[in-house]
Amino acid sequence: MSRDGLRRARRIVVKVGTSLLAPRDGGVHVRRFAELADEIAGLVANGLQVVLVSSGAVGLGVRRLGLTERPASIPAKQAAAAVGQIDLCRRFERAFARHDLLVGQILLTHQGLADRERFLNARQTLHALLASGVVPLINENDSVATEELRVGDNDLLSAMVVNLSGADLLVMLTDTDGLFDGHPNDPGSRRIAEVPQVTRALLEVADSRPADPAAQPGAAVGTGGMRAKLEAARLASRYGVPTVIVDGAHRGAIGRILHGEDTGTHVHASSRQLSSRKHWIASLKPRGSLHLDEGAVRAITERGRSLLPIGIVEVEGQFGRGDPVRCVAGDGEEIARALSAYDAREVELIKGQRTPRIEPLLGYTNGDAVAHRDDLVLL
Ligand code: GLU
């Protein structure tokens, strides 16, 4: 797929990494807020809609609190985010005000988004903001989300926001010009311009490359490295949306993408687009795993069937009814993500059994399928 299609984008999710706004030396890239607002305001003036997913709450909070480094403890980090989120908002609010644009803040948690009703609610809010010409400014609600209920990084969050907002392009602004086949600072390494599909091999290449070339993986200012970006891009692609990961330190980066220029790494949209609801299921954090036998794998992958108890050989995790689970084949590969109609204890009791046995074994039934095909997404 050429980059020409990117010219047609009308609604864009722009994700900005912490390193672009609040670098590790404890400073703030004051001008960058203005530059981003200038560029986004230009797009809005041309009839495009932009949703901004910005990191930087913790980074800015650390600075406001006068700390010398990011705190290690979670409550201290959450406190820093509480302080920094206000600073982040205020800076963007001021920058956009120069263009007579309002920003509207939405703080999301994974737990909130995993609830279908709240997800739909957030979607309506987002659409209402866009309809009023407001620039939505989104971050994870770091101050309240406990570690296991967090989205984890804003890369993934931005891919979820693609679905929430019905965007047709995801732009990730970071501090390298996309993915490289070696270390980005190494003169011998080349930029990978086009990624038709995010493969396992590619994720491994990315694994060893921190998003910030000067930083060690995991020790960087931001939380998501290049792998997180590619995983997010893969999730966006499943929604039929392309992603461009690009160096956001240069002015006009988004405009160049929209002109179809060869910049950054372009992850192509998948030709098989999931519905919004299926995409939502694919984006949920699994709370357990169901290991399937070969017959079940074939039934769901080749024949589009529901997952019945008879095909389940092993159950892992403590999940409740309606929770997302991995469906794993014999080789250990996750082939599908699904919402389980039974909780872990119930599946443990009915696994390997024919459906008429569900009621005698449990004393009730919640339907024949452990995961109905409408609640199951092939990956
Ligand atoms: N939400 C965090 C923040 O604003 C950052 C998460 C991320 O960088 O992925 O500081």
mmCIF file of N, CA and C and ligand atoms in Angstrom, residues 15 18 54-59 70 85 88 139-140 142 150 152-155 222-224, ligand 1:
data_model
loop_
_atom_site.group_PDB
_atom_site.id
_atom_site.type_symbol
_atom_site.label_atom_id
_atom_site.label_comp_id
_atom_site.label_asym_id
_atom_site.label_seq_id
_atom_site.Cartn_x
_atom_site.Cartn_y
_atom_site.Cartn_z
ATOM 1 N N LYS A 15 -0.332 10.733 18.857
ATOM 2 C CA LYS A 15 0.197 10.362 20.167
ATOM 3 C C LYS A 15 1.553 11.019 20.358
ATOM 4 N N THR A 18 6.437 11.244 26.087
ATOM 5 C CA THR A 18 7.010 12.076 27.151
ATOM 6 C C THR A 18 8.336 12.711 26.740
ATOM 7 N N SER A 54 -1.604 12.462 24.857
ATOM 8 C CA SER A 54 -0.294 12.952 25.286
ATOM 9 C C SER A 54 0.148 12.336 26.597
ATOM 10 N N SER A 55 1.392 11.885 26.598
ATOM 11 C CA SER A 55 2.058 11.455 27.822
ATOM 12 C C SER A 55 2.712 12.684 28.424
ATOM 13 N N GLY A 56 3.364 12.502 29.530
ATOM 14 C CA GLY A 56 4.111 13.604 30.117
ATOM 15 C C GLY A 56 3.630 13.999 31.501
ATOM 16 N N ALA A 57 2.522 13.383 31.965
ATOM 17 C CA ALA A 57 2.010 13.767 33.283
ATOM 18 C C ALA A 57 3.041 13.462 34.366
ATOM 19 N N VAL A 58 3.584 12.265 34.326
ATOM 20 C CA VAL A 58 4.549 11.896 35.364
ATOM 21 C C VAL A 58 5.807 12.758 35.232
ATOM 22 N N GLY A 59 6.293 12.879 34.002
ATOM 23 C CA GLY A 59 7.505 13.669 33.766
ATOM 24 C C GLY A 59 7.366 15.105 34.257
ATOM 25 N N ARG A 70 12.430 10.160 38.336
ATOM 26 C CA ARG A 70 11.091 9.537 38.447
ATOM 27 C C ARG A 70 11.063 8.645 39.663
ATOM 28 N N GLN A 85 -0.371 16.248 35.433
ATOM 29 C CA GLN A 85 -1.461 16.268 34.447
ATOM 30 C C GLN A 85 -2.046 17.677 34.323
ATOM 31 N N LEU A 88 0.345 19.676 32.268
ATOM 32 C CA LEU A 88 0.261 19.230 30.874
ATOM 33 C C LEU A 88 -0.942 19.888 30.179
ATOM 34 N N ASN A 139 -5.198 11.124 28.198
ATOM 35 C CA ASN A 139 -4.085 10.438 28.848
ATOM 36 C C ASN A 139 -4.683 9.316 29.677
ATOM 37 N N GLU A 140 -3.827 8.424 30.118
ATOM 38 C CA GLU A 140 -4.301 7.422 31.064
ATOM 39 C C GLU A 140 -4.466 8.094 32.420
ATOM 40 N N ASP A 142 -3.466 7.976 35.350
ATOM 41 C CA ASP A 142 -2.393 7.313 36.109
ATOM 42 C C ASP A 142 -2.614 7.361 37.616
ATOM 43 N N ARG A 150 -3.914 -1.048 34.634
ATOM 44 C CA ARG A 150 -3.512 0.039 33.744
ATOM 45 C C ARG A 150 -3.493 -0.445 32.302
ATOM 46 N N GLY A 152 -1.105 0.622 30.602
ATOM 47 C CA GLY A 152 0.325 0.343 30.676
ATOM 48 C C GLY A 152 1.135 1.392 29.958
ATOM 49 N N ASP A 153 0.776 1.672 28.743
ATOM 50 C CA ASP A 153 1.499 2.736 28.058
ATOM 51 C C ASP A 153 0.546 3.437 27.108
ATOM 52 N N ASN A 154 0.905 4.653 26.802
ATOM 53 C CA ASN A 154 0.011 5.451 25.968
ATOM 54 C C ASN A 154 0.031 5.029 24.504
ATOM 55 N N ASP A 155 1.012 4.200 24.134
ATOM 56 C CA ASP A 155 1.012 3.691 22.759
ATOM 57 C C ASP A 155 -0.240 2.839 22.554
ATOM 58 N N GLY A 222 9.853 7.834 28.875
ATOM 59 C CA GLY A 222 8.544 7.276 28.532
ATOM 60 C C GLY A 222 8.483 5.823 28.974
ATOM 61 N N THR A 223 7.333 5.208 28.744
ATOM 62 C CA THR A 223 7.220 3.820 29.178
ATOM 63 C C THR A 223 7.244 2.843 28.011
ATOM 64 N N GLY A 224 6.739 3.260 26.852
ATOM 65 C CA GLY A 224 6.649 2.315 25.755
ATOM 66 C C GLY A 224 7.845 2.424 24.833
HETATM 67 N N1 GLU B 1 0.557 8.275 31.157
HETATM 68 C C1 GLU B 1 1.930 8.493 31.458
HETATM 69 C C2 GLU B 1 2.234 9.975 31.595
HETATM 70 O O1 GLU B 1 1.509 10.796 31.123
HETATM 71 C C3 GLU B 1 2.865 7.975 30.402
HETATM 72 C C4 GLU B 1 2.569 6.676 29.790
HETATM 73 C C5 GLU B 1 3.454 6.499 28.542
HETATM 74 O O2 GLU B 1 4.398 7.235 28.341
HETATM 75 O O3 GLU B 1 3.204 5.579 27.775
HETATM 76 O O4 GLU B 1 3.199 10.328 32.180
#
